[in-house]
Amino acid sequence: MGLSRDSVGIKSVDCGLEIKKRREDDKVIALAGNPNVGKSTVFNEMTGMNQHTGNWPGKTVANAQGYASDGEQGYVMVDIPGCYSLMAHSTEEEVARDFICFENPDAVIVVCDATCLERNLNLVLQILEANRRAVVCVNLMDEAKKKSITIRFDVLEERLGVPVIGTTARSGKGLEQIYEGLNRVLELKREMVEAEEVEAEEATEAKEATEAEEAVEAEKSVDRRFAENPAPRILIRYPEYIEAAIARLTPAVKKTAGEGVNIRWLCARLLDSNENLMEAVRKYLTPVAESEEVSSLLMEIREEWQERGISQKQVSDDMASVFIRKAEFLCRGAVVFENQTYDKKDRLLDRLFTSKATGFPIMFLILLGVFWLTITGANYPSELLSSGLFWLEDRISDLFLAAGMPVVLNDLLVHGVYRVLAWVISVMLPPMAIFFPLFTLLEDFGYLPRVAFNLDRCFKRCAACGKQALTMCMGFGCNAAGIIGCRIIDSPRERLIAMITNNFVPCNGRFPTMIAIITMFFVGSAAGAFSSVLSAAILAGVIVLGVLMTLLISKILSATVLKGVPSSFTLELPPYRKPQIGKVVVRSIFDRTLFVLGRAIAVAAPAGLIIWLMANISVGDATLLAHCSGFLDPFARVIGMDGVILLAFILGFPANA
């Protein structure tokens, strides 16, 4: 069911996601946090799903949902994109902000990184200002322990006023306590709703009372009830001039905003005048945006500020500094660093992987090593698999003929469909089964963001965004994922360049074909270990050529049809993490290898059937295949090919989808 709230003045958030509840009383829980804090891992562990996770920022660029339960209460978990702030500057931050602030979920789980908690608390405070029904999940406690970082959860919980839970999501430790925290905040929500209903009822009775004594008694009753259920304390206190403006603005905003948004948060954001947020207010809170009373009050307040020499930039800076100082205060005494040199090893590795002198050579050597292992390791399994599958072809054919199957049908199924599938499996499966785990190990180790960092300077010289380096790295795994990942690029111009050029990066599905071509045409005469090294070097050269083509086309587009100045790029380099090899192998085989192989088989089976039919059905003195190649031959000659090659290209075209 959707979460449309037109009845209270809030339009349903257009986030491309329809919330689906299994039961009417299921609660909708938003899962928020900075990029690369293990948010998707928490989501997977709680829902039993398999969202793609990785040790680099920007893995989640759209909302995903799953179902979780503590045995009694059901929860629809919504994994929203990681963001550093609700003051949206990119598409993923807009998706996160809109869902948290305007979709009004029943509660929010804010996932933080235990190794850099102070920075993460900035987002926690922003979310708590908009929605007090939150649970803070301090993840990666295993890494914090290794780095001798101690966190006093009782102190943080007392200062924040919401449950604070320590977890290690990769092993599932502490996740059960999240359900307890959710129950606490949801119970508080129920109490507050009941208190509001009683207040409204008793206030109505007081208004309708004809005798003054009854009205006074009713008001006292309301006061007593409110005292028993006090409003949540205000975590964020702005400078006096901003607090005074919020107080003036609150009554007017409250009249038009409805019940689905935090009034204090909305008043503060209206005063901040962030353009992206104002656009969201106009979209989801139209009555507020169109209110003449609110507009006139805002104008009066800004005029008064101008008379006092307070600029809009100063207001925004003062608001931002409040969150920073509050985060510092929260961590004081609550987070203890027993070892001040805990990140020394990371800094040493970064000097090797990201320096101008060693960054690119190491990157090329790692690339060469991965391809050498892929090619060398795939040779023998591929031969073994091919021999086994083609031995099985004869047995299957004998079995079909013995069962009385017509010869034509036997040839169609065995020599047409099965033979093509055998070739596809024997060529594609071994290289993918080796490359995917190696690629995932580099991803989980934290090396891919360093590749993006090294390439940032190159993309900036091409007047493109440095984030394009991240989407290009995603393209090595899958071009479709790389194009979807382009949402993290703010500028439409730079986003379009990244999408257009992503196809120059060969995805892993093309590697088996490239390896086969290199083996047949370039290293067929070489022998021994040199053959594998040469194959790996040529494949690495093809990858480098793809990167260079990406840069060249980006430069040409930026200088011609898509002119513009490159935008700034801030990249978070995640800590180096020891990959969980067992999980990496399983995830790579089931999520990537078998998935890509399944897509290839789905295309290869009907293609094999069509090719066999065209090769065996004759029209006149030639087969359909010969007629087609003859028809295409004049067109193929224009581009330096012949009809047979062009026909093969056309028959293989569906696989490129």
XYZ file of C-alpha atoms in Angstrom:
657
model
C 0.000 0.000 0.000
C 1.168 3.531 -0.700
C 1.834 6.196 1.897
C -0.162 8.993 0.289
C -1.286 11.596 2.776
C -3.229 14.071 0.645
C -5.792 14.239 3.423
C -3.339 16.024 5.720
C -1.873 18.292 3.082
C 1.227 16.252 2.209
C 1.560 14.812 -1.260
C 2.892 11.274 -1.578
C 6.624 11.296 -2.064
C 7.579 10.429 -5.624
C 10.518 8.159 -4.770
C 9.736 5.411 -7.284
C 8.842 3.026 -4.459
C 5.450 1.729 -3.408
C 5.445 0.613 0.210
C 4.024 -2.906 0.426
C 2.738 -4.018 3.810
C 1.943 -7.647 4.576
C -0.328 -6.693 7.477
C -2.250 -3.553 8.271
C -0.311 -2.942 11.498
C 3.151 -3.289 9.894
C 5.422 -0.332 10.629
C 7.438 1.475 7.962
C 11.069 1.930 9.028
C 13.569 4.063 7.107
C 17.195 2.910 7.182
C 19.435 5.978 6.874
C 23.089 6.840 7.362
C 26.250 8.201 5.792
C 27.600 6.328 2.764
C 29.686 3.248 3.508
C 28.666 2.681 7.136
C 27.254 -0.809 6.546
C 23.668 0.343 6.077
C 22.863 -2.153 3.329
C 24.515 -4.908 5.387
C 22.185 -4.088 8.302
C 19.292 -4.147 5.827
C 20.332 -7.549 4.453
C 20.794 -9.093 7.898
C 17.431 -7.836 9.172
C 15.402 -8.698 6.063
C 17.251 -11.762 4.791
C 17.600 -10.062 1.419
C 20.708 -9.614 -0.681
C 21.168 -5.953 -1.520
C 24.578 -5.331 -3.116
C 27.091 -4.194 -0.501
C 30.630 -2.935 -0.913
C 33.393 -1.009 0.827
C 32.899 2.247 -1.057
C 30.398 5.097 -0.950
C 27.435 5.364 -3.281
C 26.370 1.711 -3.511
C 22.717 2.557 -2.820
C 21.269 5.166 -5.186
C 17.567 4.373 -4.866
C 15.165 3.146 -2.225
C 14.850 -0.610 -1.698
C 12.466 -2.340 0.677
C 12.341 -5.626 2.542
C 10.389 -7.210 5.365
C 11.596 -7.903 8.898
C 9.880 -9.149 12.035
C 10.714 -9.626 15.696
C 8.134 -12.392 16.013
C 5.245 -10.121 16.963
C 5.587 -6.841 15.095
C 6.266 -6.687 11.358
C 8.431 -3.987 9.790
C 8.718 -2.795 6.200
C 12.386 -1.797 6.032
C 13.249 0.877 3.451
C 16.964 1.149 2.612
C 17.443 4.730 1.415
C 20.619 6.088 -0.220
C 23.491 7.086 2.021
C 23.908 10.819 2.500
C 25.989 13.185 4.609
C 23.246 15.747 5.138
C 19.530 16.376 4.680
C 20.507 19.625 2.959
C 20.398 17.818 -0.373
C 23.009 18.593 -3.025
C 22.660 15.412 -5.105
C 19.984 13.025 -6.303
C 20.650 10.393 -3.637
C 20.501 13.008 -0.867
C 17.181 14.276 -2.237
C 15.769 10.727 -2.189
C 16.898 10.273 1.429
C 15.626 13.679 2.590
C 12.245 13.379 0.902
C 11.531 9.957 2.383
C 12.583 10.875 5.930
C 11.069 14.351 6.065
C 7.971 14.105 3.898
C 7.019 10.407 3.796
C 6.738 10.367 7.603
C 7.921 6.787 8.301
C 6.949 5.268 11.640
C 10.600 5.317 12.744
C 14.118 5.803 11.398
C 17.163 3.622 12.046
C 20.243 5.826 11.628
C 23.337 3.690 10.997
C 26.680 5.208 12.045
C 30.320 4.190 11.705
C 31.795 3.539 15.153
C 35.279 4.533 13.945
C 34.225 8.090 12.988
C 31.139 8.658 15.100
C 31.452 12.428 15.525
C 31.149 13.052 11.791
C 28.178 10.662 11.537
C 26.343 12.395 14.384
C 25.832 15.458 12.200
C 23.294 13.501 10.140
C 21.842 11.905 13.280
C 21.070 15.347 14.712
C 19.510 16.534 11.454
C 17.264 13.465 11.334
C 16.293 13.796 15.006
C 15.321 17.404 14.392
C 12.924 16.234 11.656
C 11.799 12.945 13.230
C 12.303 12.098 16.911
C 11.211 8.499 16.399
C 14.704 7.194 15.715
C 17.111 4.471 16.786
C 20.843 5.130 16.439
C 22.701 2.001 15.282
C 26.449 2.364 15.878
C 27.806 -0.205 13.415
C 31.306 -1.599 12.776
C 32.000 -2.133 16.461
C 34.494 -4.860 15.532
C 36.633 -2.289 13.710
C 36.308 0.152 16.597
C 37.575 -2.548 18.954
C 40.587 -3.261 16.720
C 41.404 0.455 16.723
C 40.991 0.694 20.526
C 37.979 3.015 20.303
C 35.596 2.791 23.262
C 32.017 4.091 23.025
C 29.831 4.719 26.086
C 26.357 4.035 24.776
C 24.631 5.006 28.025
C 26.099 8.522 27.820
C 25.107 8.925 24.165
C 21.606 7.620 24.832
C 21.134 10.047 27.719
C 22.339 13.008 25.650
C 20.376 12.139 22.504
C 17.213 10.938 24.205
C 16.785 7.985 21.818
C 17.994 4.342 21.891
C 21.646 3.891 20.874
C 22.652 0.336 19.895
C 26.133 -1.025 19.125
C 26.254 -3.580 16.293
C 28.543 -5.582 14.046
C 26.210 -6.171 11.116
C 28.510 -8.493 9.175
C 28.254 -11.074 11.958
C 24.719 -10.121 13.036
C 25.854 -9.059 16.512
C 23.568 -6.563 18.258
C 20.842 -6.524 15.602
C 18.261 -8.091 17.941
C 18.600 -5.056 20.209
C 17.506 -2.831 17.314
C 14.045 -4.400 17.524
C 13.927 -3.531 21.227
C 14.895 0.052 20.406
C 12.209 0.230 17.710
C 9.589 -0.997 20.158
C 10.618 1.742 22.602
C 10.313 4.595 20.095
C 7.086 3.207 18.610
C 5.585 2.941 22.093
C 6.543 6.582 22.682
C 4.787 7.464 19.416
C 1.613 5.705 20.557
C 1.675 7.548 23.888
C 2.174 10.897 22.151
C -0.705 10.215 19.733
C -2.973 9.283 22.630
C -1.933 12.418 24.512
C -2.674 14.584 21.468
C -6.106 12.973 21.064
C -6.964 13.564 24.725
C -5.685 17.148 24.504
C -7.816 17.819 21.435
C -10.896 16.257 23.001
C -10.557 18.107 26.298
C -9.706 21.375 24.562
C -12.890 21.026 22.494
C -14.891 20.415 25.644
C -13.334 23.501 27.222
C -14.203 25.606 24.195
C -17.792 24.456 24.166
C -18.271 24.825 27.929
C -20.774 27.548 28.751
C -19.618 28.149 32.287
C -16.254 29.715 33.049
C -15.528 27.235 35.855
C -15.898 24.300 33.476
C -13.583 25.937 30.933
C -10.911 26.578 33.571
C -11.162 23.010 34.853
C -10.869 21.635 31.329
C -7.742 23.710 30.680
C -6.197 22.443 33.923
C -6.990 18.886 32.819
C -5.177 19.493 29.531
C -2.173 20.882 31.397
C -2.062 17.836 33.690
C -2.249 15.452 30.742
C 0.535 17.317 28.910
C 2.704 17.217 32.039
C 2.308 13.433 32.170
C 3.307 13.171 28.479
C 5.787 15.996 27.945
C 6.929 16.940 24.450
C 10.390 15.654 23.463
C 13.204 17.934 24.484
C 14.739 20.133 21.840
C 18.197 18.824 20.911
C 19.210 21.683 18.650
C 19.152 25.257 19.967
C 19.930 27.921 17.401
C 21.215 31.450 18.130
C 18.623 33.709 19.758
C 17.748 35.642 16.605
C 16.924 32.365 14.796
C 14.960 30.965 17.758
C 12.902 34.171 17.899
C 12.161 33.881 14.174
C 11.118 30.231 14.566
C 8.723 31.229 17.366
C 7.148 33.932 15.161
C 6.816 31.588 12.195
C 5.453 28.518 14.019
C 1.739 29.494 14.353
C 1.404 30.384 10.660
C 3.199 27.233 9.482
C 1.205 25.035 11.855
C -2.060 26.220 10.270
C -1.105 24.960 6.808
C 1.462 22.163 7.245
C -0.863 19.411 8.453
C 0.218 16.610 10.772
C 2.784 14.778 8.667
C 5.796 17.018 9.242
C 7.782 18.373 12.201
C 6.781 22.042 12.511
C 9.966 23.254 14.225
C 12.145 21.542 11.617
C 10.087 23.012 8.787
C 10.282 26.543 10.240
C 14.063 26.264 10.576
C 14.399 25.045 7.000
C 12.183 27.833 5.659
C 14.446 30.326 7.397
C 17.529 28.575 6.006
C 16.082 28.986 2.473
C 17.971 26.066 0.925
C 16.839 26.127 -2.711
C 16.573 22.339 -3.101
C 14.488 22.097 0.047
C 12.270 24.995 -1.015
C 11.560 23.098 -4.221
C 10.598 20.026 -2.170
C 8.322 22.157 0.047
C 6.593 23.537 -3.035
C 6.165 19.962 -4.286
C 5.032 18.169 -1.125
C 3.734 20.982 1.120
C 1.979 23.185 -1.398
C -0.308 24.876 1.193
C 2.749 26.081 3.136
C 4.512 27.314 0.002
C 1.393 29.174 -1.152
C 0.468 30.635 2.243
C 0.506 34.443 2.077
C 0.847 34.649 5.856
C 3.962 32.455 5.865
C 5.467 34.334 2.903
C 4.875 37.760 4.455
C 6.327 36.650 7.797
C 9.434 35.281 6.081
C 9.839 38.543 4.191
C 9.473 40.595 7.392
C 12.011 38.448 9.243
C 14.568 38.690 6.423
C 14.129 42.461 6.183
C 14.727 42.772 9.928
C 17.837 40.613 9.619
C 19.147 42.782 6.788
C 18.656 45.897 8.903
C 20.722 44.222 11.637
C 23.427 43.252 9.122
C 22.612 39.535 9.156
C 22.946 37.990 5.695
C 21.294 34.778 4.486
C 24.726 33.147 4.268
C 25.364 33.962 7.930
C 22.040 32.345 8.869
C 22.949 29.154 6.991
C 26.464 29.120 8.484
C 25.140 29.679 12.019
C 22.673 26.817 11.605
C 25.334 24.453 10.260
C 27.794 25.325 13.031
C 25.184 24.444 15.672
C 25.085 20.845 14.419
C 28.887 20.602 14.330
C 29.298 21.930 17.880
C 26.516 19.666 19.139
C 28.169 16.603 17.581
C 31.444 17.553 19.278
C 29.655 17.873 22.621
C 27.906 14.515 22.236
C 31.206 12.709 21.639
C 33.035 14.445 24.484
C 33.465 11.761 27.131
C 31.287 9.300 25.206
C 33.912 8.296 22.611
C 37.389 7.456 23.905
C 40.410 6.921 21.618
C 42.832 4.781 23.602
C 45.272 4.596 20.680
C 45.775 7.912 18.867
C 47.688 6.239 15.995
C 44.915 3.780 15.138
C 44.848 4.833 11.451
C 48.618 4.771 10.885
C 48.444 1.643 8.725
C 45.698 3.125 6.529
C 47.714 6.294 5.972
C 50.771 4.263 4.961
C 48.771 2.270 2.405
C 47.202 5.467 1.058
C 50.649 6.935 0.466
C 51.350 3.947 -1.780
C 47.995 3.621 -3.557
C 47.181 7.311 -4.120
C 50.489 9.097 -4.625
C 51.359 10.558 -8.026
C 54.524 8.459 -8.219
C 53.182 5.024 -7.278
C 49.382 5.230 -7.656
C 49.106 4.502 -11.384
C 51.890 1.864 -11.591
C 50.377 -0.061 -8.668
C 46.918 0.253 -10.210
C 48.175 -1.199 -13.500
C 50.065 -4.023 -11.739
C 46.980 -4.965 -9.703
C 44.907 -4.951 -12.890
C 47.522 -7.094 -14.636
C 47.642 -9.513 -11.686
C 43.862 -9.935 -11.600
C 43.713 -10.681 -15.323
C 46.690 -13.052 -15.183
C 45.032 -15.035 -12.382
C 41.755 -15.037 -14.301
C 43.276 -16.282 -17.557
C 45.704 -18.779 -16.013
C 43.141 -20.137 -13.593
C 40.423 -20.435 -16.227
C 42.388 -22.360 -18.862
C 42.299 -25.861 -17.359
C 38.744 -25.697 -15.891
C 37.479 -24.387 -19.232
C 39.065 -27.286 -21.140
C 37.769 -29.788 -18.580
C 34.268 -28.327 -18.671
C 34.256 -28.248 -22.466
C 35.347 -31.891 -22.714
C 32.725 -32.982 -20.204
C 29.877 -31.058 -21.803
C 30.679 -32.256 -25.329
C 31.066 -35.854 -24.085
C 27.619 -35.413 -22.581
C 26.314 -34.158 -25.943
C 26.845 -37.572 -27.543
C 25.210 -39.360 -24.600
C 22.162 -37.062 -24.742
C 21.845 -37.567 -28.498
C 22.024 -41.367 -28.102
C 19.400 -41.200 -25.346
C 16.988 -39.128 -27.453
C 17.372 -41.409 -30.499
C 16.916 -44.500 -28.341
C 13.694 -42.981 -27.001
C 12.386 -42.696 -30.562
C 12.812 -38.945 -31.031
C 12.828 -37.860 -34.692
C 16.301 -37.176 -36.064
C 15.407 -33.605 -37.045
C 14.168 -32.759 -33.547
C 17.219 -34.447 -32.012
C 19.564 -32.370 -34.177
C 17.629 -29.193 -33.364
C 17.789 -29.680 -29.595
C 21.231 -31.274 -29.288
C 23.276 -29.772 -32.147
C 21.393 -26.480 -32.134
C 20.443 -25.553 -28.565
C 22.635 -27.786 -26.370
C 25.862 -27.280 -28.341
C 25.565 -23.485 -28.134
C 24.852 -23.682 -24.405
C 27.866 -25.968 -23.899
C 30.124 -23.455 -25.653
C 28.724 -20.530 -23.655
C 29.088 -22.300 -20.300
C 32.582 -23.664 -20.943
C 33.866 -20.286 -22.199
C 32.127 -17.942 -19.733
C 31.816 -19.804 -16.430
C 35.487 -20.393 -15.446
C 36.740 -16.822 -16.088
C 33.740 -15.286 -14.321
C 34.040 -17.658 -11.368
C 37.608 -16.373 -10.879
C 37.291 -12.705 -11.863
C 34.177 -11.886 -9.821
C 35.619 -12.977 -6.450
C 38.873 -11.107 -7.185
C 36.953 -7.960 -8.170
C 34.761 -8.243 -5.051
C 37.824 -8.717 -2.827
C 39.298 -5.451 -4.159
C 35.915 -3.796 -3.642
C 35.554 -4.989 -0.032
C 39.185 -4.197 0.751
C 38.489 -0.556 -0.126
C 40.726 -0.221 -3.175
C 38.132 0.903 -5.761
C 37.645 4.402 -4.246
C 41.444 4.813 -4.445
C 41.235 4.073 -8.172
C 38.565 6.782 -8.455
C 40.792 9.170 -6.499
C 43.704 8.549 -8.868
C 41.519 9.121 -11.924
C 39.847 12.264 -10.558
C 42.610 14.533 -11.887
C 42.234 13.005 -15.354
C 38.472 13.536 -15.445
C 38.819 17.106 -14.195
C 41.168 17.874 -17.104
C 38.447 16.540 -19.411
C 35.931 18.975 -17.823
C 34.022 16.010 -16.384
C 33.066 15.204 -12.803
C 35.415 13.159 -10.630
C 32.453 11.014 -9.564
C 32.519 9.627 -13.098
C 35.543 7.612 -11.984
C 33.294 5.830 -9.464
C 30.620 5.039 -12.046
C 33.337 3.833 -14.416
C 34.598 1.428 -11.736
C 31.024 0.216 -11.265
C 30.951 -0.401 -15.024
C 33.689 -3.024 -14.660
C 31.140 -5.054 -12.713
C 28.149 -4.219 -14.911
C 27.541 -1.343 -17.324
C 23.876 -1.204 -16.342
C 24.883 -0.738 -12.693
C 27.395 1.917 -13.756
C 24.734 3.878 -15.627
C 22.286 3.622 -12.718
C 25.088 4.785 -10.425
C 25.397 7.997 -12.463
C 22.608 9.366 -10.244
C 25.278 10.289 -7.710
C 26.517 12.983 -10.144
C 24.788 16.300 -9.417
C 25.176 18.120 -12.737
C 22.846 16.901 -15.552
C 25.594 17.711 -18.096
C 28.219 15.633 -16.293
C 25.703 12.873 -15.568
C 24.925 12.588 -19.293
C 28.637 12.427 -20.176
C 29.138 9.636 -17.628
C 26.198 7.664 -19.015
C 27.303 8.035 -22.640
C 30.912 6.999 -21.969
C 30.239 4.133 -19.544
C 29.945 1.650 -22.405
C 33.657 2.111 -23.226
C 34.475 0.269 -19.994
C 34.228 -3.471 -20.716
C 31.991 -5.124 -18.132
C 32.838 -8.520 -16.689
C 30.394 -10.242 -19.042
C 32.658 -9.324 -21.973
C 35.857 -10.656 -20.380
C 35.370 -14.327 -21.391
C 34.829 -13.273 -25.019
C 37.877 -10.989 -24.966
C 39.978 -13.729 -23.375
C 38.880 -16.192 -26.070
C 39.687 -13.718 -28.873
C 43.089 -12.855 -27.354
C 43.930 -16.547 -26.949
C 42.955 -17.436 -30.529
C 44.377 -14.478 -32.440
C 47.252 -13.047 -30.382
C 48.875 -15.687 -28.188
C 48.011 -18.885 -30.016
C 51.652 -19.515 -30.957
C 53.037 -18.717 -27.488
C 53.597 -21.544 -25.035
C 53.854 -22.117 -21.304
C 53.587 -19.450 -18.645
C 54.503 -16.716 -21.138
C 51.185 -17.313 -22.920
C 49.183 -16.456 -19.792
C 51.307 -13.403 -19.003
C 50.967 -12.123 -22.575
C 47.194 -12.701 -22.527
C 46.886 -10.823 -19.236
C 49.011 -7.947 -20.551
C 46.903 -7.626 -23.716
C 43.656 -7.750 -21.720
C 44.981 -5.128 -19.302
C 45.913 -3.030 -22.328
C 42.349 -3.330 -23.650
C 41.028 -2.128 -20.273
C 43.452 0.807 -20.253
C 42.389 1.605 -23.829
C 38.773 1.624 -22.643
C 39.648 4.074 -19.865
C 41.552 6.293 -22.315
C 38.595 6.232 -24.723
C 36.309 7.226 -21.854
C 38.538 10.204 -21.085
C 38.877 11.160 -24.763
C 35.137 11.062 -25.502
C 34.423 12.925 -22.249
C 36.875 15.624 -23.350
C 35.309 15.867 -26.824
C 31.759 16.056 -25.441
C 32.779 18.674 -22.850
C 34.370 20.798 -25.575
C 31.495 20.543 -28.069
C 27.853 19.620 -27.437
C 28.079 19.394 -23.629
C 30.195 22.399 -22.710
C 30.621 23.359 -19.082
C 32.893 23.746 -16.079
C 33.613 20.625 -13.978
C 31.895 20.645 -10.598
C 33.677 20.043 -7.316
C 34.041 16.457 -6.149
C 34.355 15.242 -2.570
C 35.261 11.574 -2.224
C 35.315 9.664 1.036
C 38.151 7.153 1.171
C 36.824 4.297 3.318
C 39.075 2.478 5.768
C 40.833 -0.637 4.538
C 38.887 -3.669 5.667
C 39.746 -7.336 5.748
C 37.342 -9.024 3.297
C 35.297 -11.990 4.472
C 36.599 -14.437 1.885
C 33.888 -17.070 2.396
C 31.058 -14.578 1.966
C 32.844 -12.944 -0.965
C 33.116 -16.251 -2.849
C 29.499 -17.220 -2.174
C 28.176 -13.740 -3.019
C 30.266 -13.545 -6.194
C 29.174 -16.943 -7.481
C 25.462 -16.650 -6.731
C 24.875 -12.904 -7.165
C 27.160 -12.229 -10.089
C 28.565 -15.306 -11.835
C 25.373 -17.363 -12.028
C 23.286 -14.251 -12.688
C 25.370 -13.204 -15.701
C 25.613 -16.817 -16.886
C 21.833 -17.142 -16.626
C 21.365 -14.052 -18.788
C 23.823 -15.457 -21.339
C 22.016 -18.810 -21.430
C 18.641 -17.086 -21.830
C 19.988 -15.403 -24.976
C 22.112 -18.311 -26.234
C 19.396 -20.992 -26.166
C 16.948 -19.306 -28.573
C 19.871 -17.954 -30.621
C 21.216 -21.490 -31.067
C 17.793 -22.701 -32.133
C 17.398 -19.890 -34.695
C 20.913 -20.368 -36.082
C 20.357 -24.130 -36.521
C 17.053 -23.545 -38.302
C 18.589 -20.928 -40.603
C 21.540 -23.221 -41.339
C 19.358 -26.250 -42.152
C 16.348 -24.788 -43.944
C 17.053 -24.248 -47.640
C 15.329 -21.915 -50.055
C 16.309 -22.774 -53.584
C 19.902 -23.913 -53.715
C 21.085 -22.185 -50.501
C 20.204 -22.076 -46.811
C 18.497 -19.124 -45.126
C 21.810 -18.313 -43.453
C 23.549 -18.079 -46.829
C 20.788 -15.869 -48.232
C 21.045 -13.512 -45.245
C 24.825 -13.258 -45.439
C 24.600 -12.634 -49.190
C 22.067 -9.854 -48.656
C 24.263 -8.212 -45.993
C 27.527 -8.585 -47.917
C 27.358 -5.259 -49.866
C 26.654 -3.312 -46.677
C 29.410 -5.155 -44.823
C 31.979 -4.382 -47.550
C 31.449 -0.658 -46.947
C 32.792 -1.030 -43.397
C 35.557 -3.494 -44.265
C 33.768 -6.751 -43.373
C 31.811 -9.391 -45.254
C 28.243 -10.647 -44.941
C 29.138 -13.609 -42.713
C 30.880 -11.422 -40.107
C 28.081 -8.843 -40.108
C 25.471 -11.586 -39.752
C 27.362 -13.012 -36.773
C 27.403 -9.550 -35.227
C 23.637 -9.151 -35.723
C 22.903 -12.611 -34.300
C 24.993 -11.757 -31.246
C 23.414 -8.335 -30.798
C 20.696 -9.487 -28.321
C 23.430 -10.597 -25.914
C 24.581 -6.981 -25.597
C 21.331 -6.149 -23.785
